[in-house]
PDB file of C-alpha atoms in Angstrom:
ATOM      1  CA  MET N   1     -18.540 -24.824  72.664  1.00 95.00           C
ATOM      2  CA  GLN N   2     -17.749 -26.485  69.338  1.00 98.00           C
ATOM      3  CA  THR N   3     -19.562 -29.676  68.358  1.00 98.00           C
ATOM      4  CA  ILE N   4     -17.214 -32.658  68.450  1.00 98.00           C
ATOM      5  CA  GLY N   5     -17.627 -35.315  65.766  1.00 98.00           C
ATOM      6  CA  LEU N   6     -16.744 -38.927  66.494  1.00 98.00           C
ATOM      7  CA  VAL N   7     -16.498 -42.010  64.311  1.00 98.00           C
ATOM      8  CA  GLY N   8     -16.711 -44.951  66.699  1.00 96.00           C
ATOM      9  CA  GLY N   9     -17.577 -48.620  66.958  1.00 94.00           C
ATOM     10  CA  MET N  10     -13.945 -49.832  66.832  1.00 91.00           C
ATOM     11  CA  SER N  11     -14.753 -51.251  69.441  1.00 85.00           C
ATOM     12  CA  TRP N  12     -17.928 -50.039  71.147  1.00 89.00           C
ATOM     13  CA  GLU N  13     -16.045 -50.302  74.481  1.00 85.00           C
ATOM     14  CA  SER N  14     -13.613 -47.706  73.160  1.00 85.00           C
ATOM     15  CA  SER N  15     -16.407 -45.471  71.920  1.00 91.00           C
ATOM     16  CA  ALA N  16     -18.193 -45.625  75.268  1.00 91.00           C
ATOM     17  CA  ALA N  17     -14.972 -44.496  76.947  1.00 89.00           C
ATOM     18  CA  TYR N  18     -14.664 -41.556  74.551  1.00 93.00           C
ATOM     19  CA  TYR N  19     -18.248 -40.469  75.188  1.00 95.00           C
ATOM     20  CA  GLU N  20     -17.933 -40.736  78.955  1.00 96.00           C
ATOM     21  CA  LEU N  21     -14.583 -38.936  79.130  1.00 95.00           C
ATOM     22  CA  LEU N  22     -15.751 -36.099  76.899  1.00 97.00           C
ATOM     23  CA  ASN N  23     -18.808 -35.448  79.027  1.00 97.00           C
ATOM     24  CA  ARG N  24     -17.002 -35.812  82.341  1.00 97.00           C
ATOM     25  CA  GLY N  25     -14.325 -33.480  81.013  1.00 97.00           C
ATOM     26  CA  VAL N  26     -16.806 -30.761  80.081  1.00 97.00           C
ATOM     27  CA  GLU N  27     -18.516 -31.122  83.453  1.00 97.00           C
ATOM     28  CA  ALA N  28     -15.180 -30.802  85.263  1.00 97.00           C
ATOM     29  CA  ARG N  29     -14.119 -27.745  83.254  1.00 96.00           C
ATOM     30  CA  MET N  30     -17.438 -25.904  83.151  1.00 97.00           C
ATOM     31  CA  GLY N  31     -19.383 -27.222  86.134  1.00 96.00           C
ATOM     32  CA  GLY N  32     -23.106 -27.314  86.628  1.00 96.00           C
ATOM     33  CA  LEU N  33     -25.134 -29.307  84.123  1.00 96.00           C
ATOM     34  CA  HIS N  34     -22.756 -28.741  81.205  1.00 97.00           C
ATOM     35  CA  SER N  35     -22.042 -31.647  78.860  1.00 97.00           C
ATOM     36  CA  ALA N  36     -20.236 -32.111  75.554  1.00 97.00           C
ATOM     37  CA  ARG N  37     -21.834 -31.196  72.256  1.00 97.00           C
ATOM     38  CA  SER N  38     -21.083 -34.251  70.157  1.00 97.00           C
ATOM     39  CA  VAL N  39     -22.235 -36.311  67.209  1.00 97.00           C
ATOM     40  CA  MET N  40     -21.185 -39.955  66.799  1.00 97.00           C
ATOM     41  CA  ALA N  41     -21.515 -42.392  63.923  1.00 98.00           C
ATOM     42  CA  SER N  42     -20.734 -45.938  65.042  1.00 97.00           C
ATOM     43  CA  VAL N  43     -19.584 -48.455  62.434  1.00 97.00           C
ATOM     44  CA  GLU N  44     -19.888 -52.225  62.605  1.00 97.00           C
ATOM     45  CA  PHE N  45     -16.678 -53.578  64.122  1.00 94.00           C
ATOM     46  CA  ALA N  46     -16.811 -57.055  62.584  1.00 95.00           C
ATOM     47  CA  GLN N  47     -17.245 -55.579  59.113  1.00 97.00           C
ATOM     48  CA  VAL N  48     -14.293 -53.189  59.253  1.00 96.00           C
ATOM     49  CA  THR N  49     -12.110 -55.785  60.999  1.00 93.00           C
ATOM     50  CA  ALA N  50     -12.805 -58.299  58.225  1.00 96.00           C
ATOM     51  CA  LEU N  51     -11.824 -55.698  55.639  1.00 96.00           C
ATOM     52  CA  GLN N  52      -8.664 -54.902  57.624  1.00 92.00           C
ATOM     53  CA  GLU N  53      -7.690 -58.577  57.745  1.00 91.00           C
ATOM     54  CA  ALA N  54      -8.271 -58.823  53.991  1.00 95.00           C
ATOM     55  CA  GLU N  55      -6.055 -55.728  53.505  1.00 93.00           C
ATOM     56  CA  ASP N  56      -9.000 -53.983  51.837  1.00 97.00           C
ATOM     57  CA  TRP N  57      -8.097 -50.524  53.062  1.00 95.00           C
ATOM     58  CA  ASP N  58     -10.085 -48.790  50.356  1.00 96.00           C
ATOM     59  CA  GLY N  59     -13.137 -50.580  51.734  1.00 97.00           C
ATOM     60  CA  VAL N  60     -12.320 -49.471  55.279  1.00 97.00           C
ATOM     61  CA  ALA N  61     -11.734 -45.915  54.109  1.00 97.00           C
ATOM     62  CA  GLN N  62     -15.095 -45.863  52.307  1.00 97.00           C
ATOM     63  CA  ILE N  63     -16.984 -46.951  55.416  1.00 98.00           C
ATOM     64  CA  LEU N  64     -15.226 -44.501  57.718  1.00 98.00           C
ATOM     65  CA  ALA N  65     -15.489 -41.663  55.199  1.00 98.00           C
ATOM     66  CA  ASP N  66     -19.234 -42.267  54.860  1.00 98.00           C
ATOM     67  CA  ALA N  67     -19.536 -42.180  58.646  1.00 98.00           C
ATOM     68  CA  ALA N  68     -17.445 -39.004  58.821  1.00 98.00           C
ATOM     69  CA  ARG N  69     -19.598 -37.287  56.202  1.00 98.00           C
ATOM     70  CA  SER N  70     -22.725 -38.118  58.195  1.00 98.00           C
ATOM     71  CA  VAL N  71     -21.141 -36.637  61.311  1.00 97.00           C
ATOM     72  CA  GLU N  72     -20.183 -33.502  59.401  1.00 98.00           C
ATOM     73  CA  ARG N  73     -23.735 -33.148  58.041  1.00 98.00           C
ATOM     74  CA  ALA N  74     -25.021 -33.418  61.607  1.00 97.00           C
ATOM     75  CA  GLY N  75     -23.064 -30.309  62.589  1.00 98.00           C
ATOM     76  CA  ALA N  76     -19.656 -31.496  63.809  1.00 98.00           C
ATOM     77  CA  GLU N  77     -16.916 -28.865  63.607  1.00 98.00           C
ATOM     78  CA  PHE N  78     -13.974 -31.260  63.830  1.00 98.00           C
ATOM     79  CA  LEU N  79     -13.594 -35.042  63.809  1.00 98.00           C
ATOM     80  CA  MET N  80     -12.055 -37.713  66.010  1.00 97.00           C
ATOM     81  CA  LEU N  81     -11.523 -41.331  64.941  1.00 97.00           C
ATOM     82  CA  CYS N  82     -12.110 -43.348  68.133  1.00 94.00           C
ATOM     83  CA  THR N  83      -9.452 -45.925  67.280  1.00 90.00           C
ATOM     84  CA  THR N  84      -5.722 -46.297  66.753  1.00 88.00           C
ATOM     85  CA  THR N  85      -5.579 -49.118  64.202  1.00 88.00           C
ATOM     86  CA  PHE N  86      -7.994 -47.498  61.785  1.00 93.00           C
ATOM     87  CA  HIS N  87      -6.008 -44.271  61.736  1.00 93.00           C
ATOM     88  CA  ARG N  88      -4.393 -46.180  58.881  1.00 93.00           C
ATOM     89  CA  VAL N  89      -6.951 -44.404  56.672  1.00 96.00           C
ATOM     90  CA  ALA N  90      -7.135 -41.094  58.550  1.00 95.00           C
ATOM     91  CA  GLU N  91      -5.787 -39.077  55.639  1.00 95.00           C
ATOM     92  CA  GLN N  92      -8.347 -40.596  53.254  1.00 96.00           C
ATOM     93  CA  VAL N  93     -11.139 -39.808  55.700  1.00 97.00           C
ATOM     94  CA  GLU N  94      -9.920 -36.243  56.121  1.00 97.00           C
ATOM     95  CA  ALA N  95      -9.847 -35.778  52.342  1.00 97.00           C
ATOM     96  CA  ALA N  96     -13.509 -36.797  52.161  1.00 97.00           C
ATOM     97  CA  ILE N  97     -14.780 -34.083  54.524  1.00 98.00           C
ATOM     98  CA  ASP N  98     -14.511 -30.325  54.957  1.00 98.00           C
ATOM     99  CA  ILE N  99     -13.785 -30.327  58.694  1.00 98.00           C
ATOM    100  CA  PRO N 100     -10.377 -31.080  60.254  1.00 97.00           C
ATOM    101  CA  VAL N 101      -9.411 -34.425  61.796  1.00 97.00           C
ATOM    102  CA  LEU N 102      -7.777 -34.291  65.229  1.00 97.00           C
ATOM    103  CA  HIS N 103      -5.136 -36.951  64.554  1.00 96.00           C
ATOM    104  CA  LEU N 104      -4.352 -39.175  67.528  1.00 95.00           C
ATOM    105  CA  ALA N 105      -0.653 -39.615  66.691  1.00 95.00           C
ATOM    106  CA  ASP N 106      -0.097 -35.849  66.708  1.00 96.00           C
ATOM    107  CA  VAL N 107      -1.792 -35.515  70.096  1.00 96.00           C
ATOM    108  CA  VAL N 108       0.253 -38.308  71.677  1.00 95.00           C
ATOM    109  CA  ALA N 109       3.528 -37.033  70.233  1.00 95.00           C
ATOM    110  CA  GLU N 110       2.972 -33.553  71.634  1.00 95.00           C
ATOM    111  CA  ALA N 111       2.146 -34.993  75.058  1.00 95.00           C
ATOM    112  CA  ALA N 112       5.357 -37.043  75.069  1.00 95.00           C
ATOM    113  CA  LYS N 113       7.470 -34.059  74.026  1.00 95.00           C
ATOM    114  CA  ALA N 114       5.892 -31.959  76.775  1.00 95.00           C
ATOM    115  CA  GLN N 115       7.252 -34.465  79.304  1.00 94.00           C
ATOM    116  CA  GLY N 116      10.705 -34.454  77.757  1.00 95.00           C
ATOM    117  CA  VAL N 117      10.456 -37.981  76.344  1.00 95.00           C
ATOM    118  CA  GLU N 118      12.731 -38.669  73.380  1.00 95.00           C
ATOM    119  CA  VAL N 119      12.278 -42.430  72.928  1.00 96.00           C
ATOM    120  CA  ILE N 120       8.739 -43.756  73.256  1.00 96.00           C
ATOM    121  CA  ALA N 121       7.353 -47.275  73.002  1.00 96.00           C
ATOM    122  CA  LEU N 122       4.037 -48.203  71.395  1.00 95.00           C
ATOM    123  CA  ILE N 123       1.896 -51.078  72.640  1.00 95.00           C
ATOM    124  CA  GLY N 124      -1.239 -51.754  70.613  1.00 92.00           C
ATOM    125  CA  THR N 125      -2.833 -54.202  68.228  1.00 90.00           C
ATOM    126  CA  ARG N 126      -0.585 -56.502  66.241  1.00 91.00           C
ATOM    127  CA  PHE N 127      -1.412 -54.446  63.161  1.00 89.00           C
ATOM    128  CA  ALA N 128      -0.512 -51.120  64.783  1.00 89.00           C
ATOM    129  CA  MET N 129       2.783 -52.515  66.115  1.00 93.00           C
ATOM    130  CA  SER N 130       3.822 -54.244  62.891  1.00 91.00           C
ATOM    131  CA  ARG N 131       3.015 -51.402  60.468  1.00 91.00           C
ATOM    132  CA  THR N 132       4.462 -47.911  60.302  1.00 91.00           C
ATOM    133  CA  PHE N 133       1.432 -45.679  59.624  1.00 91.00           C
ATOM    134  CA  PHE N 134       1.182 -44.611  63.287  1.00 90.00           C
ATOM    135  CA  THR N 135       4.817 -44.750  64.384  1.00 92.00           C
ATOM    136  CA  GLU N 136       5.978 -42.732  61.369  1.00 93.00           C
ATOM    137  CA  ARG N 137       3.436 -39.991  62.120  1.00 94.00           C
ATOM    138  CA  ILE N 138       4.750 -39.782  65.682  1.00 95.00           C
ATOM    139  CA  ALA N 139       8.364 -39.794  64.442  1.00 95.00           C
ATOM    140  CA  ARG N 140       7.628 -36.689  62.350  1.00 95.00           C
ATOM    141  CA  HIS N 141       7.536 -34.832  65.663  1.00 96.00           C
ATOM    142  CA  GLY N 142      11.181 -35.694  66.344  1.00 95.00           C
ATOM    143  CA  LEU N 143      10.617 -38.734  68.561  1.00 96.00           C
ATOM    144  CA  GLU N 144      12.157 -42.177  68.259  1.00 95.00           C
ATOM    145  CA  VAL N 145       9.455 -44.846  68.401  1.00 95.00           C
ATOM    146  CA  VAL N 146      10.046 -48.472  69.388  1.00 94.00           C
ATOM    147  CA  VAL N 147       7.655 -51.420  69.598  1.00 94.00           C
ATOM    148  CA  PRO N 148       7.767 -54.708  71.529  1.00 94.00           C
ATOM    149  CA  GLY N 149       9.503 -57.660  69.936  1.00 93.00           C
ATOM    150  CA  VAL N 150       7.412 -59.636  67.476  1.00 94.00           C
ATOM    151  CA  GLU N 151       7.263 -62.519  69.979  1.00 96.00           C
ATOM    152  CA  HIS N 152       4.876 -60.395  72.069  1.00 96.00           C
ATOM    153  CA  HIS N 153       2.528 -59.308  69.286  1.00 96.00           C
ATOM    154  CA  ASP N 154       0.177 -62.291  69.259  1.00 95.00           C
ATOM    155  CA  GLU N 155      -0.358 -62.258  73.011  1.00 96.00           C
ATOM    156  CA  ILE N 156      -1.050 -58.531  73.143  1.00 95.00           C
ATOM    157  CA  ASN N 157      -3.459 -58.917  70.230  1.00 94.00           C
ATOM    158  CA  ARG N 158      -5.219 -61.793  72.038  1.00 96.00           C
ATOM    159  CA  ILE N 159      -5.588 -59.723  75.211  1.00 95.00           C
ATOM    160  CA  ILE N 160      -7.135 -56.876  73.232  1.00 92.00           C
ATOM    161  CA  TYR N 161      -9.504 -58.835  70.990  1.00 89.00           C
ATOM    162  CA  GLU N 162     -10.452 -61.775  73.223  1.00 93.00           C
ATOM    163  CA  GLU N 163     -10.652 -59.927  76.538  1.00 94.00           C
ATOM    164  CA  LEU N 164     -10.663 -56.137  76.525  1.00 90.00           C
ATOM    165  CA  VAL N 165     -13.040 -55.475  73.620  1.00 84.00           C
ATOM    166  CA  HIS N 166     -15.534 -57.591  75.586  1.00 88.00           C
ATOM    167  CA  GLY N 167     -14.911 -55.637  78.792  1.00 85.00           C
ATOM    168  CA  LYS N 168     -12.937 -58.456  80.447  1.00 92.00           C
ATOM    169  CA  VAL N 169     -10.041 -57.239  82.620  1.00 93.00           C
ATOM    170  CA  VAL N 170      -7.792 -60.153  83.614  1.00 95.00           C
ATOM    171  CA  ASP N 171      -5.095 -59.801  86.276  1.00 94.00           C
ATOM    172  CA  ASP N 172      -2.677 -62.160  84.509  1.00 96.00           C
ATOM    173  CA  SER N 173      -2.972 -60.063  81.372  1.00 96.00           C
ATOM    174  CA  ARG N 174      -2.277 -56.894  83.323  1.00 95.00           C
ATOM    175  CA  LYS N 175       0.887 -58.504  84.731  1.00 95.00           C
ATOM    176  CA  TYR N 176       1.958 -59.529  81.232  1.00 96.00           C
ATOM    177  CA  VAL N 177       1.627 -55.996  79.872  1.00 96.00           C
ATOM    178  CA  VAL N 178       3.233 -54.360  82.926  1.00 95.00           C
ATOM    179  CA  ASP N 179       6.186 -56.755  82.711  1.00 95.00           C
ATOM    180  CA  LEU N 180       6.490 -55.878  79.016  1.00 95.00           C
ATOM    181  CA  ILE N 181       6.547 -52.171  79.865  1.00 95.00           C
ATOM    182  CA  ASP N 182       9.408 -52.834  82.285  1.00 93.00           C
ATOM    183  CA  GLU N 183      11.246 -54.684  79.512  1.00 94.00           C
ATOM    184  CA  LEU N 184      10.784 -51.737  77.155  1.00 94.00           C
ATOM    185  CA  TRP N 185      12.103 -49.411  79.875  1.00 93.00           C
ATOM    186  CA  ASP N 186      15.193 -51.594  80.262  1.00 91.00           C
ATOM    187  CA  ASN N 187      15.679 -51.320  76.498  1.00 90.00           C
ATOM    188  CA  GLY N 188      15.754 -47.526  76.559  1.00 93.00           C
ATOM    189  CA  ALA N 189      12.153 -46.332  76.261  1.00 95.00           C
ATOM    190  CA  GLY N 190      11.416 -43.174  78.216  1.00 95.00           C
ATOM    191  CA  GLY N 191       7.652 -43.613  78.047  1.00 95.00           C
ATOM    192  CA  VAL N 192       5.020 -45.980  76.697  1.00 96.00           C
ATOM    193  CA  ILE N 193       1.952 -45.290  74.573  1.00 95.00           C
ATOM    194  CA  LEU N 194      -1.119 -47.347  75.353  1.00 93.00           C
ATOM    195  CA  GLY N 195      -1.883 -47.375  71.658  1.00 88.00           C
ATOM    196  CA  CYS N 196      -5.261 -49.040  71.856  1.00 86.00           C
ATOM    197  CA  SER N 197      -8.168 -47.504  73.735  1.00 80.00           C
ATOM    198  CA  GLU N 198      -9.043 -50.798  75.402  1.00 83.00           C
ATOM    199  CA  LEU N 199      -5.582 -51.061  76.991  1.00 91.00           C
ATOM    200  CA  GLU N 200      -6.566 -48.184  79.270  1.00 87.00           C
ATOM    201  CA  LEU N 201      -9.023 -50.562  80.905  1.00 86.00           C
ATOM    202  CA  LEU N 202      -6.090 -52.774  81.845  1.00 92.00           C
ATOM    203  CA  VAL N 203      -3.107 -50.549  82.698  1.00 93.00           C
ATOM    204  CA  LYS N 204      -2.985 -47.309  84.691  1.00 92.00           C
ATOM    205  CA  GLN N 205      -0.083 -45.014  85.537  1.00 93.00           C
ATOM    206  CA  ALA N 206      -0.029 -46.497  89.052  1.00 94.00           C
ATOM    207  CA  ASP N 207       0.918 -49.868  87.514  1.00 93.00           C
ATOM    208  CA  SER N 208       4.163 -48.573  85.974  1.00 92.00           C
ATOM    209  CA  ASN N 209       7.209 -46.538  86.925  1.00 90.00           C
ATOM    210  CA  LEU N 210       7.572 -45.534  83.277  1.00 92.00           C
ATOM    211  CA  PRO N 211       5.448 -42.574  82.101  1.00 94.00           C
ATOM    212  CA  VAL N 212       2.306 -43.963  80.487  1.00 94.00           C
ATOM    213  CA  PHE N 213       0.571 -42.095  77.654  1.00 95.00           C
ATOM    214  CA  PRO N 214      -3.058 -43.270  77.383  1.00 93.00           C
ATOM    215  CA  CYS N 215      -4.271 -42.534  73.862  1.00 91.00           C
ATOM    216  CA  THR N 216      -7.970 -42.081  74.590  1.00 91.00           C
ATOM    217  CA  THR N 217      -7.475 -39.830  77.597  1.00 93.00           C
ATOM    218  CA  LEU N 218      -5.001 -37.641  75.720  1.00 95.00           C
ATOM    219  CA  HIS N 219      -7.166 -37.523  72.596  1.00 96.00           C
ATOM    220  CA  VAL N 220     -10.178 -36.449  74.644  1.00 97.00           C
ATOM    221  CA  GLY N 221      -8.156 -33.794  76.464  1.00 97.00           C
ATOM    222  CA  ALA N 222      -6.997 -32.298  73.185  1.00 97.00           C
ATOM    223  CA  ALA N 223     -10.563 -32.338  71.845  1.00 98.00           C
ATOM    224  CA  LEU N 224     -11.817 -30.516  74.918  1.00 98.00           C
ATOM    225  CA  ASP N 225      -9.071 -27.907  74.579  1.00 97.00           C
ATOM    226  CA  ARG N 226     -10.207 -27.325  71.001  1.00 97.00           C
ATOM    227  CA  ALA N 227     -13.947 -27.422  71.621  1.00 98.00           C
ATOM    228  CA  LEU N 228     -13.812 -25.062  74.602  1.00 97.00           C
ATOM    229  CA  ALA N 229     -11.186 -22.615  73.332  1.00 94.00           C
TER     230      ALA N 229
END
């Protein structure tokens, strides 16, 4: 089993989900008392969020690269960034280390293609929906990527940062996101990416008739495939 490296803390709720899913996944695949070999460095969410809001991406990259180097020194054989938004600096982080980064956008794109999806919608933080760093990486795989209208961005961002990162799951917020998924379906999307780990706390496949691609679950599955190959 390879040792999986994780840079987390964006948010800690997301990182906890990664850790749990990795260990449950190893247990399910190997049985007995098996668990995942992993090393995590957890950054301070308020600090990196403040740098993000100030558009200080070099500062964000420095913090995440330092964390990645510490994970590599601890024995990790490949790296996962436990976040969607901060994949904005994934290439800078990868350049700072000698182990590969398992890029979330690549994992999600391959999962969508495997289900025959050609047009996929992304729901995530306001930053992830309004910038192209993630959607363009997915589009390199031959997919068309759409995002909700800008009129939805503030509300989705509020649900993520004021509720989900604190572990609060609100029924009205679930209805809002599910209704938005239906709207995206009507507009031609063949699937929807839950492009923020915390959204998986809110929406499940059972809530939608449209294929749902949960980033964290897919990322963990790909990591397990790699670690246990």
